[in-house]
Amino acid sequence: MERQGQEHLEADDLSEVWAALTPEERGNGLLELSRAQAHEFFVELTTLDQAALLPYLPKSEWRVWIRLLAPDDAVDLVQQVDLELRDELMSLLDEPTRREVTALLAYAEDDAGGLMSPRFARIRPEMTADEAIGYLRKQARDRVETLSYIYVLDAEQTLLGVVSFRELFAAAAGSRVKDIMRRDLVTVPADLDQEELSRLFARHGLAAIPVVDAAGKLSGIVTLDDIVEVVAQEATEDIHKLGGMEALATPYLDTPFMSMVKKRGGWLAALFLGELLTASAMTEYEDDIARAVVLALFVPLIISSGGNSGSQATTLIIRAMALGEVEPRDWWRIVKRELAAGLVLGAILSVIGLVRVLAWQAVWHSYGEHYLAVAITVAVSLLFVVAWGTISGSMLPFVIRRLGFDPASASAPFVATLVDVLGLVIYFNVAQIVMSGTLL
Amino acid sequence: MERQGQEHLEADDLSEVWAALTPEERGNGLLELSRAQAHEFFVELTTLDQAALLPYLPKSEWRVWIRLLAPDDAVDLVQQVDLELRDELMSLLDEPTRREVTALLAYAEDDAGGLMSPRFARIRPEMTADEAIGYLRKQARDRVETLSYIYVLDAEQTLLGVVSFRELFAAAAGSRVKDIMRRDLVTVPADLDQEELSRLFARHGLAAIPVVDAAGKLSGIVTLDDIVEVVAQEATEDIHKLGGMEALATPYLDTPFMSMVKKRGGWLAALFLGELLTASAMTEYEDDIARAVVLALFVPLIISSGGNSGSQATTLIIRAMALGEVEPRDWWRIVKRELAAGLVLGAILSVIGLVRVLAWQAVWHSYGEHYLAVAITVAVSLLFVVAWGTISGSMLPFVIRRLGFDPASASAPFVATLVDVLGLVIYFNVAQIVMSGTLL
């Protein structure tokens, strides 16, 4: 792209360094852009960035900035700023937008209602294609969210059907809207969860979905660009939870230190309390360890293998649930599949473990005269522990979902904790059977 | 939505049971829909589903099905089916589409070129708004991907600018396209990675981005609906890798058992080989354990705490990298932040660990006369091990990226393995210092 020499900072240059700037520097940078670029730049920022920036922009200009935003984006911003600023921002909106924003504020942020915009393009069923296009030409000046779909409403605002702009455009000039519109359309209620909504977008390949109330009146539309953010944001939440913590709501480097420590510390402490059970379990087998210290050597190996196989299983199931690929009714199919996978994977690790113990014994005589008992104990335990890992890792998300929590809380560390405790019990019991009469 | 009684199966009913059907049942279901519904249903399926379905549809009808697809979707399907079917499918396309598909096949699947469609709406700079709208009306019949943006090209197909349809529509009838078009637009080269591309969509809030060659000619456009899939798919890949395995390319329940086991077994075995180092480390301290069996009791607790704190850190950094929130140059800021977080989190676990040892000692005298040395060893080790977990967990993604691999391979299990080995070394060295002269 060609650039002409000018005194203003360029938006692209600001974009490039944006992440590294403090809010104050960001504000100054924005004010150094040309007016047109600054406006566009501000509109394209995330709501979080807009909210963080506002205090560093001259208060006399707030009216300008907030009026740049479409109602659904203004709602997001109003919800993001501190409570005391909220009323002030609302008072800066023009009257019709304020009414729209107030109506939208009633919806939960992560529902279809919280994502929808009331600025959709509308026509009447009895219009001809040409009349409709002329009518839309007027609406195009009012910044409707999209012209891709035109909604056909009666006088009571009841949604009768939809025409894509392309269909309308390609239709014969005199044909009636009601004859070319599609009556069979996907609609959602305002309280539909955004994750569910994003799946509908994916399944039907739509660019917008209308939100209707119980009486069939069109309240607003959710457009694909809002959904891209939802998909990324839901994935981030799941990934954070899978890592064994509460999801951060803001980018890593923008999250205040103490708030981050709280979100990590809570889960870390909870997992720690769970892991304390391993100390109790180990105490049960303290005498065995005292008699056969060699047993202690393989404890980390055994429990981590169970944890790793559990982490794989829980990750697969949680993601498949989030994408709607796996339903609660599939649990039995999954148990069978994961049991089989666990036994195959366990067998692979068993063989490696067996070879390792025998090889070290052959070269360094590391494990004394009863090395064969040690090798068998390790190999058999691995088989069971890995299979237990895959089973518990794959079932925990179902259990947690059944209890009404987010299955993504069945994080890899959570599963590992579960597997560690039972893994120790399996290991020492196998040892007692295999080594009975020799080492134990 | 109202339904009229009819003999055909309804698309919504088929959707509902789709996930539970075998490919053969899916094929039969599709054939039971009305023609119009079946066509729409097929087009909306994912490429994977389309490819799996094809063998179960009458071969005589393949021509019909593949001709329903836009060139970019046809390319995806052709790339998905077995090699021997590829030529057969290509031969079923009409000549112009075959040429488009052949051109698109030259691009990598996960680049901008692999996602783009050559069916964009185009106008000339010297047209008036009214002429342009009339011209577009003809193009609307040819199934262009979107009418949201109209690209302004000269006779050599060089991209000069863009007008949104809305702008064109709202402009005075006689105004020239070249006077209302925007010249300052975001373009990408065909070899831009899809992850990078999805970030551009998010940053600029666009519905489509043009792909241009080195000479500035417009090759195609990537539309937002392709990007939603990319965002979800990239997140799935990262999540699978974070779980400690190779990413599955297909939904969990559709992935053949052996292919799934291979993708999990490879990493599981690699991690197991890493964990074997824990057995070596433990062997180093075998004499210490023999003298103070109480030390063995806390081994699982210590290493898992390090693993959990490492899992949190690596998950946060990998996701932030994927979203472009964290760049390689940020590494030093992150080290400082994670060191601080690790010390705070470690201190919390230290205190809980200390209380636990002292409480059990008070009630059950679990740890003998040297219980204070045990308590201090556990507490001090926790502090260091957790801090080591956050540091190594946050830095490993940078190291892996520097080595040219995907940072998401720095999975929680990978970090845990790293932390386990060094965690043991930390623990036993702390023990040797604290217990020197008493237990050891």
Short mmCIF file of C-alpha atoms in Angstrom, two decimals, chain B:
data_model
loop_
_atom_site.label_atom_id
_atom_site.label_comp_id
_atom_site.label_asym_id
_atom_site.label_seq_id
_atom_site.Cartn_x
_atom_site.Cartn_y
_atom_site.Cartn_z
CA MET B 1 -41.40 -22.64 12.84
CA GLU B 2 -44.39 -24.25 11.23
CA ARG B 3 -44.04 -27.53 9.42
CA GLN B 4 -46.35 -28.96 6.84
CA GLY B 5 -47.05 -32.68 6.77
CA GLN B 6 -45.09 -34.30 3.97
CA GLU B 7 -43.45 -37.58 3.19
CA HIS B 8 -39.86 -36.45 3.13
CA LEU B 9 -37.62 -36.65 6.15
CA GLU B 10 -36.96 -33.13 7.51
CA ALA B 11 -33.46 -31.65 7.54
CA ASP B 12 -33.80 -30.63 11.20
CA ASP B 13 -34.66 -34.18 12.23
CA LEU B 14 -31.67 -35.49 10.34
CA SER B 15 -29.42 -32.86 11.95
CA GLU B 16 -30.51 -33.95 15.35
CA VAL B 17 -29.48 -37.59 15.01
CA TRP B 18 -26.58 -36.95 12.58
CA ALA B 19 -23.77 -37.38 15.10
CA ALA B 20 -25.02 -40.84 16.08
CA LEU B 21 -25.33 -42.21 12.52
CA THR B 22 -22.86 -44.37 10.59
CA PRO B 23 -21.70 -42.98 7.21
CA GLU B 24 -24.05 -45.40 5.46
CA GLU B 25 -27.05 -44.29 7.53
CA ARG B 26 -26.06 -40.69 6.86
CA GLY B 27 -26.09 -41.33 3.12
CA ASN B 28 -29.51 -42.94 3.31
CA GLY B 29 -30.83 -40.12 5.48
CA LEU B 30 -29.62 -37.51 3.02
CA LEU B 31 -31.33 -39.28 0.14
CA GLU B 32 -34.60 -39.28 2.08
CA LEU B 33 -34.69 -35.49 2.31
CA SER B 34 -36.44 -33.46 -0.35
CA ARG B 35 -34.03 -32.51 -3.14
CA ALA B 36 -33.80 -28.86 -2.11
CA GLN B 37 -33.21 -29.69 1.55
CA ALA B 38 -30.68 -32.37 0.67
CA HIS B 39 -28.67 -29.97 -1.45
CA GLU B 40 -28.62 -27.35 1.26
CA PHE B 41 -27.81 -29.95 3.90
CA PHE B 42 -24.87 -31.29 1.91
CA VAL B 43 -23.40 -27.85 1.27
CA GLU B 44 -23.55 -27.03 4.99
CA LEU B 45 -21.74 -30.19 6.08
CA THR B 46 -18.08 -30.00 7.03
CA THR B 47 -15.62 -31.15 4.38
CA LEU B 48 -14.83 -34.20 6.49
CA ASP B 49 -18.46 -35.22 6.62
CA GLN B 50 -18.86 -34.66 2.89
CA ALA B 51 -15.85 -36.82 2.11
CA ALA B 52 -16.97 -39.61 4.44
CA LEU B 53 -20.43 -39.54 2.92
CA LEU B 54 -19.51 -39.64 -0.74
CA PRO B 55 -18.89 -43.40 -1.00
CA TYR B 56 -22.44 -43.98 0.31
CA LEU B 57 -24.13 -41.81 -2.30
CA PRO B 58 -24.98 -43.23 -5.74
CA LYS B 59 -22.00 -42.68 -8.00
CA SER B 60 -24.28 -41.48 -10.79
CA GLU B 61 -25.19 -38.50 -8.59
CA TRP B 62 -21.68 -37.42 -7.60
CA ARG B 63 -21.66 -34.88 -10.35
CA VAL B 64 -24.71 -33.20 -8.81
CA TRP B 65 -23.24 -33.08 -5.32
CA ILE B 66 -19.81 -31.76 -6.20
CA ARG B 67 -21.27 -29.11 -8.49
CA LEU B 68 -23.19 -27.71 -5.53
CA LEU B 69 -19.97 -26.60 -3.93
CA ALA B 70 -18.21 -23.25 -4.37
CA PRO B 71 -14.67 -23.65 -5.79
CA ASP B 72 -12.94 -23.23 -2.42
CA ASP B 73 -15.17 -25.84 -0.82
CA ALA B 74 -14.74 -28.19 -3.79
CA VAL B 75 -10.98 -27.88 -3.33
CA ASP B 76 -11.28 -28.84 0.31
CA LEU B 77 -13.33 -31.89 -0.60
CA VAL B 78 -10.96 -32.96 -3.37
CA GLN B 79 -8.05 -32.66 -0.93
CA GLN B 80 -9.89 -34.74 1.63
CA VAL B 81 -10.83 -37.81 -0.43
CA ASP B 82 -8.51 -40.70 -1.25
CA LEU B 83 -6.06 -40.09 -4.06
CA GLU B 84 -7.74 -42.47 -6.52
CA LEU B 85 -11.03 -40.62 -6.16
CA ARG B 86 -9.49 -37.22 -6.69
CA ASP B 87 -9.22 -37.31 -10.48
CA GLU B 88 -12.67 -38.79 -10.77
CA LEU B 89 -14.15 -35.94 -8.76
CA MET B 90 -12.23 -33.35 -10.74
CA SER B 91 -13.58 -34.75 -14.00
CA LEU B 92 -17.14 -34.21 -12.76
CA LEU B 93 -16.71 -30.45 -12.40
CA ASP B 94 -17.73 -28.09 -15.15
CA GLU B 95 -14.83 -26.66 -17.12
CA PRO B 96 -14.56 -23.15 -15.58
CA THR B 97 -14.86 -24.51 -12.02
CA ARG B 98 -12.28 -27.21 -12.76
CA ARG B 99 -9.86 -24.51 -13.84
CA GLU B 100 -10.53 -22.57 -10.63
CA VAL B 101 -10.16 -25.67 -8.49
CA THR B 102 -6.93 -26.66 -10.21
CA ALA B 103 -5.53 -23.19 -9.56
CA LEU B 104 -6.57 -23.32 -5.90
CA LEU B 105 -5.11 -26.81 -5.42
CA ALA B 106 -1.67 -25.30 -5.83
CA TYR B 107 -1.97 -23.54 -2.46
CA ALA B 108 -1.28 -25.11 0.92
CA GLU B 109 -4.48 -26.02 2.74
CA ASP B 110 -3.74 -23.88 5.77
CA ASP B 111 -2.59 -20.74 3.97
CA ALA B 112 -4.62 -17.76 2.85
CA GLY B 113 -4.38 -19.19 -0.68
CA GLY B 114 -5.98 -22.44 0.44
CA LEU B 115 -8.89 -20.59 2.02
CA MET B 116 -9.59 -18.06 -0.67
CA SER B 117 -12.38 -18.09 -3.20
CA PRO B 118 -11.98 -16.62 -6.69
CA ARG B 119 -15.66 -15.61 -6.74
CA PHE B 120 -15.56 -12.02 -5.58
CA ALA B 121 -17.71 -9.11 -6.74
CA ARG B 122 -15.79 -6.66 -8.93
CA ILE B 123 -16.35 -3.26 -10.51
CA ARG B 124 -14.34 -0.68 -12.43
CA PRO B 125 -13.18 2.63 -10.96
CA GLU B 126 -14.78 4.80 -13.65
CA MET B 127 -18.29 3.38 -13.17
CA THR B 128 -20.95 5.51 -11.51
CA ALA B 129 -22.62 4.15 -8.38
CA ASP B 130 -25.73 3.33 -10.37
CA GLU B 131 -23.83 1.59 -13.14
CA ALA B 132 -21.91 -0.38 -10.53
CA ILE B 133 -25.11 -1.51 -8.83
CA GLY B 134 -26.55 -2.63 -12.15
CA TYR B 135 -23.34 -4.48 -12.95
CA LEU B 136 -23.37 -6.15 -9.55
CA ARG B 137 -26.92 -7.22 -10.05
CA LYS B 138 -25.68 -9.47 -12.86
CA GLN B 139 -22.84 -10.80 -10.70
CA ALA B 140 -25.25 -11.61 -7.87
CA ARG B 141 -26.67 -14.39 -10.04
CA ASP B 142 -23.23 -16.04 -10.33
CA ARG B 143 -23.00 -16.92 -6.67
CA VAL B 144 -20.27 -14.50 -5.64
CA GLU B 145 -19.04 -15.27 -2.11
CA THR B 146 -20.14 -11.95 -0.66
CA LEU B 147 -21.60 -8.66 -1.73
CA SER B 148 -20.43 -6.96 1.46
CA TYR B 149 -17.27 -5.72 -0.19
CA ILE B 150 -16.95 -4.90 -3.86
CA TYR B 151 -13.42 -4.87 -5.22
CA VAL B 152 -12.38 -2.19 -7.67
CA LEU B 153 -10.06 -3.58 -10.34
CA ASP B 154 -8.44 -2.10 -13.43
CA ALA B 155 -8.26 -3.97 -16.74
CA GLU B 156 -5.15 -5.88 -15.55
CA GLN B 157 -7.03 -7.12 -12.47
CA THR B 158 -4.87 -4.93 -10.23
CA LEU B 159 -6.66 -4.19 -6.98
CA LEU B 160 -7.20 -0.43 -6.73
CA GLY B 161 -9.60 -0.18 -3.83
CA VAL B 162 -12.72 -1.43 -2.18
CA VAL B 163 -16.23 -0.13 -1.55
CA SER B 164 -18.60 -1.70 0.88
CA PHE B 165 -21.89 -2.44 -0.77
CA ARG B 166 -23.53 -0.25 1.81
CA GLU B 167 -21.40 2.75 0.83
CA LEU B 168 -22.11 2.17 -2.83
CA PHE B 169 -25.76 1.82 -2.11
CA ALA B 170 -25.92 4.96 0.00
CA ALA B 171 -23.89 7.06 -2.47
CA ALA B 172 -25.45 9.51 -4.91
CA ALA B 173 -26.43 7.69 -8.10
CA GLY B 174 -24.01 9.61 -10.31
CA SER B 175 -20.91 9.59 -8.11
CA ARG B 176 -17.89 7.72 -9.45
CA VAL B 177 -16.64 4.53 -7.83
CA LYS B 178 -13.07 5.89 -7.79
CA ASP B 179 -14.23 8.82 -5.68
CA ILE B 180 -16.00 6.76 -3.05
CA MET B 181 -13.70 3.73 -2.88
CA ARG B 182 -11.18 3.26 -0.08
CA ARG B 183 -7.62 2.90 -1.31
CA ASP B 184 -6.10 2.11 2.04
CA LEU B 185 -6.99 -1.53 2.51
CA VAL B 186 -5.73 -4.63 4.26
CA THR B 187 -4.43 -7.24 1.80
CA VAL B 188 -2.52 -10.47 2.35
CA PRO B 189 -0.23 -12.68 0.24
CA ALA B 190 -1.41 -16.20 -0.68
CA ASP B 191 1.17 -17.88 1.56
CA LEU B 192 0.11 -16.15 4.77
CA ASP B 193 -0.54 -18.72 7.49
CA GLN B 194 -4.20 -19.11 8.43
CA GLU B 195 -3.55 -18.42 12.13
CA GLU B 196 -1.93 -15.09 11.27
CA LEU B 197 -4.82 -14.41 8.91
CA SER B 198 -7.43 -15.04 11.60
CA ARG B 199 -5.65 -12.50 13.82
CA LEU B 200 -5.90 -9.91 11.03
CA PHE B 201 -9.65 -10.55 10.78
CA ALA B 202 -9.99 -10.09 14.53
CA ARG B 203 -7.83 -6.97 14.66
CA HIS B 204 -9.54 -5.17 11.80
CA GLY B 205 -13.06 -6.51 12.27
CA LEU B 206 -13.42 -7.32 8.58
CA ALA B 207 -15.89 -9.59 6.79
CA ALA B 208 -13.48 -10.45 3.97
CA ILE B 209 -9.80 -9.91 3.15
CA PRO B 210 -8.42 -9.86 -0.43
CA VAL B 211 -5.45 -12.03 -1.38
CA VAL B 212 -3.11 -10.32 -3.86
CA ASP B 213 -0.03 -11.54 -5.70
CA ALA B 214 3.32 -9.78 -5.86
CA ALA B 215 2.16 -7.64 -8.80
CA GLY B 216 -0.86 -6.39 -6.85
CA LYS B 217 -3.37 -8.50 -8.80
CA LEU B 218 -6.35 -9.78 -6.87
CA SER B 219 -6.24 -13.61 -6.71
CA GLY B 220 -9.22 -14.20 -4.44
CA ILE B 221 -10.86 -13.30 -1.17
CA VAL B 222 -11.04 -15.03 2.18
CA THR B 223 -14.37 -14.57 3.93
CA LEU B 224 -15.18 -14.50 7.60
CA ASP B 225 -17.14 -17.78 7.56
CA ASP B 226 -13.96 -19.65 6.59
CA ILE B 227 -12.18 -17.96 9.46
CA VAL B 228 -14.68 -19.08 12.10
CA GLU B 229 -13.79 -22.64 11.18
CA VAL B 230 -10.09 -21.81 11.28
CA VAL B 231 -10.36 -20.26 14.74
CA ALA B 232 -12.18 -23.30 16.13
CA GLN B 233 -9.85 -25.70 14.36
CA GLU B 234 -6.67 -23.97 15.52
CA ALA B 235 -8.01 -23.93 19.08
CA THR B 236 -8.76 -27.66 18.87
CA GLU B 237 -5.25 -28.36 17.63
CA ASP B 238 -3.73 -26.32 20.44
CA ILE B 239 -5.95 -27.94 23.04
CA HIS B 240 -5.02 -31.43 21.89
CA LYS B 241 -1.34 -30.57 21.91
CA LEU B 242 -1.68 -29.01 25.35
CA GLY B 243 -3.16 -32.30 26.51
CA GLY B 244 0.10 -33.98 25.52
CA MET B 245 -0.65 -35.63 22.20
CA GLU B 246 -0.68 -35.01 18.47
CA ALA B 247 -3.78 -33.13 17.36
CA LEU B 248 -6.54 -35.31 15.94
CA ALA B 249 -7.70 -34.04 12.54
CA THR B 250 -11.18 -35.52 12.88
CA PRO B 251 -13.85 -35.54 15.62
CA TYR B 252 -13.02 -37.86 18.52
CA LEU B 253 -15.67 -40.48 17.79
CA ASP B 254 -14.95 -40.46 14.04
CA THR B 255 -11.22 -40.98 14.45
CA PRO B 256 -10.25 -44.59 13.73
CA PHE B 257 -9.05 -46.33 16.89
CA MET B 258 -5.54 -47.14 15.69
CA SER B 259 -4.94 -43.67 14.31
CA MET B 260 -5.97 -42.19 17.68
CA VAL B 261 -3.75 -44.61 19.60
CA LYS B 262 -0.82 -43.69 17.37
CA LYS B 263 -1.29 -39.95 18.01
CA ARG B 264 -1.48 -40.51 21.75
CA GLY B 265 1.03 -43.35 22.01
CA GLY B 266 3.86 -41.43 20.38
CA TRP B 267 3.81 -38.59 22.88
CA LEU B 268 2.97 -40.87 25.80
CA ALA B 269 6.02 -43.00 25.05
CA ALA B 270 8.22 -39.92 24.60
CA LEU B 271 7.02 -38.50 27.91
CA PHE B 272 7.57 -41.90 29.50
CA LEU B 273 11.18 -41.93 28.32
CA GLY B 274 11.55 -38.51 29.91
CA GLU B 275 9.96 -39.72 33.13
CA LEU B 276 12.39 -42.64 33.24
CA LEU B 277 14.89 -39.99 34.31
CA THR B 278 12.93 -39.72 37.55
CA ALA B 279 13.81 -43.35 38.26
CA SER B 280 17.46 -42.50 37.65
CA ALA B 281 17.20 -39.43 39.88
CA MET B 282 15.51 -41.45 42.62
CA THR B 283 18.26 -44.07 42.38
CA GLU B 284 20.77 -41.32 43.16
CA TYR B 285 18.97 -40.71 46.44
CA GLU B 286 18.21 -44.37 47.23
CA ASP B 287 20.49 -44.30 50.28
CA ASP B 288 18.80 -41.18 51.63
CA ILE B 289 15.40 -42.85 51.25
CA ALA B 290 16.67 -46.00 52.97
CA ARG B 291 17.86 -43.90 55.92
CA ALA B 292 14.79 -41.65 56.03
CA VAL B 293 11.82 -43.49 54.51
CA VAL B 294 9.66 -40.54 55.57
CA LEU B 295 11.20 -38.63 52.63
CA ALA B 296 9.55 -40.95 50.13
CA LEU B 297 6.11 -40.15 51.49
CA PHE B 298 6.13 -36.60 50.08
CA VAL B 299 7.63 -37.33 46.69
CA PRO B 300 4.30 -37.44 44.79
CA LEU B 301 3.09 -34.30 46.55
CA ILE B 302 6.19 -32.28 45.75
CA ILE B 303 6.52 -33.21 42.10
CA SER B 304 2.83 -32.89 41.32
CA SER B 305 2.74 -29.39 42.83
CA GLY B 306 5.55 -28.37 40.52
CA GLY B 307 3.77 -29.99 37.61
CA ASN B 308 0.51 -28.20 38.36
CA SER B 309 2.10 -24.77 38.66
CA GLY B 310 4.02 -25.46 35.44
CA SER B 311 0.84 -26.53 33.68
CA GLN B 312 -0.85 -23.24 34.57
CA ALA B 313 2.08 -21.18 33.35
CA THR B 314 2.60 -23.00 30.07
CA THR B 315 -1.12 -22.96 29.30
CA LEU B 316 -1.34 -19.21 29.86
CA ILE B 317 1.69 -18.44 27.71
CA ILE B 318 0.79 -20.77 24.86
CA ARG B 319 -2.72 -19.36 24.57
CA ALA B 320 -1.44 -15.79 24.78
CA MET B 321 1.05 -16.59 22.01
CA ALA B 322 -1.67 -18.11 19.83
CA LEU B 323 -3.78 -14.99 20.25
CA GLY B 324 -0.81 -12.76 19.49
CA GLU B 325 -0.94 -11.18 22.95
CA VAL B 326 2.60 -12.24 23.78
CA GLU B 327 5.60 -11.87 21.47
CA PRO B 328 9.09 -13.39 21.74
CA ARG B 329 10.44 -10.01 22.90
CA ASP B 330 8.21 -10.19 25.98
CA TRP B 331 10.12 -13.10 27.46
CA TRP B 332 11.99 -11.14 30.10
CA ARG B 333 8.85 -9.40 31.37
CA ILE B 334 7.29 -12.84 31.66
CA VAL B 335 10.21 -14.37 33.52
CA LYS B 336 9.98 -11.63 36.14
CA ARG B 337 6.23 -11.97 36.41
CA GLU B 338 6.27 -15.76 36.65
CA LEU B 339 9.10 -15.77 39.16
CA ALA B 340 7.03 -13.48 41.38
CA ALA B 341 3.89 -15.56 40.81
CA GLY B 342 5.81 -18.77 41.50
CA LEU B 343 7.17 -17.45 44.80
CA VAL B 344 3.74 -16.26 45.96
CA LEU B 345 2.01 -19.48 44.90
CA GLY B 346 4.86 -21.57 46.30
CA ALA B 347 4.61 -19.74 49.61
CA ILE B 348 0.89 -20.51 49.81
CA LEU B 349 1.48 -24.23 49.24
CA SER B 350 4.45 -24.13 51.65
CA VAL B 351 2.24 -22.90 54.43
CA ILE B 352 -0.46 -25.49 53.73
CA GLY B 353 2.21 -28.22 53.58
CA LEU B 354 3.79 -27.07 56.83
CA VAL B 355 0.45 -27.02 58.63
CA ARG B 356 -0.40 -30.46 57.26
CA VAL B 357 2.84 -32.08 58.52
CA LEU B 358 2.63 -30.43 61.92
CA ALA B 359 -1.06 -31.28 62.32
CA TRP B 360 -0.62 -34.95 61.42
CA GLN B 361 2.39 -35.10 63.74
CA ALA B 362 0.39 -33.58 66.59
CA VAL B 363 -2.52 -35.99 66.14
CA TRP B 364 -0.94 -39.24 64.92
CA HIS B 365 2.82 -38.69 65.46
CA SER B 366 3.21 -39.77 61.84
CA TYR B 367 6.70 -38.47 61.22
CA GLY B 368 8.80 -39.43 64.24
CA GLU B 369 11.07 -37.29 66.38
CA HIS B 370 12.55 -35.34 63.50
CA TYR B 371 9.17 -34.14 62.29
CA LEU B 372 10.32 -30.52 62.29
CA ALA B 373 13.10 -31.26 59.83
CA VAL B 374 10.54 -33.08 57.67
CA ALA B 375 8.15 -30.14 57.82
CA ILE B 376 10.85 -27.64 56.89
CA THR B 377 12.15 -29.81 54.04
CA VAL B 378 8.65 -30.12 52.58
CA ALA B 379 7.88 -26.41 52.95
CA VAL B 380 11.15 -25.12 51.51
CA SER B 381 11.06 -27.62 48.63
CA LEU B 382 7.52 -26.61 47.73
CA LEU B 383 8.55 -22.99 47.45
CA PHE B 384 11.41 -23.76 45.07
CA VAL B 385 9.65 -26.47 43.09
CA VAL B 386 6.55 -24.35 42.44
CA ALA B 387 8.70 -21.39 41.38
CA TRP B 388 10.71 -23.69 39.11
CA GLY B 389 7.40 -24.92 37.70
CA THR B 390 6.18 -21.44 36.78
CA ILE B 391 9.54 -20.42 35.30
CA SER B 392 10.06 -23.53 33.21
CA GLY B 393 6.39 -23.70 32.25
CA SER B 394 6.43 -20.14 30.97
CA MET B 395 9.80 -20.33 29.23
CA LEU B 396 9.45 -23.71 27.51
CA PRO B 397 7.01 -22.34 24.88
CA PHE B 398 9.57 -19.65 23.98
CA VAL B 399 12.36 -22.21 23.72
CA ILE B 400 10.27 -24.54 21.57
CA ARG B 401 9.21 -21.69 19.32
CA ARG B 402 12.80 -20.59 18.98
CA LEU B 403 13.72 -24.13 17.89
CA GLY B 404 11.13 -23.78 15.14
CA PHE B 405 8.42 -26.02 16.60
CA ASP B 406 4.85 -25.23 17.58
CA PRO B 407 4.90 -23.70 21.09
CA ALA B 408 1.72 -25.66 21.89
CA SER B 409 3.91 -28.76 22.03
CA ALA B 410 5.09 -27.41 25.40
CA SER B 411 2.14 -29.32 26.81
CA ALA B 412 1.29 -29.57 30.47
CA PRO B 413 2.57 -33.18 30.57
CA PHE B 414 5.81 -32.13 28.86
CA VAL B 415 6.39 -29.40 31.43
CA ALA B 416 5.41 -31.78 34.23
CA THR B 417 8.06 -34.24 33.09
CA LEU B 418 10.68 -31.53 33.10
CA VAL B 419 9.59 -30.31 36.50
CA ASP B 420 9.41 -33.81 37.99
CA VAL B 421 13.07 -34.60 37.38
CA LEU B 422 14.41 -31.29 38.65
CA GLY B 423 11.78 -31.24 41.39
CA LEU B 424 13.23 -34.44 42.84
CA VAL B 425 16.73 -33.02 42.72
CA ILE B 426 15.54 -29.88 44.53
CA TYR B 427 13.64 -31.88 47.13
CA PHE B 428 16.45 -34.27 48.03
CA ASN B 429 19.05 -31.53 48.09
CA VAL B 430 16.93 -29.46 50.43
CA ALA B 431 16.53 -32.59 52.55
CA GLN B 432 20.28 -33.18 52.67
CA ILE B 433 20.85 -29.63 53.90
CA VAL B 434 17.98 -29.51 56.41
CA MET B 435 18.41 -33.05 57.75
CA SER B 436 22.19 -33.16 57.70
CA GLY B 437 23.31 -34.47 61.07
CA THR B 438 19.90 -35.69 62.14
CA LEU B 439 18.15 -38.07 59.76
CA LEU B 440 20.74 -38.00 56.96
#
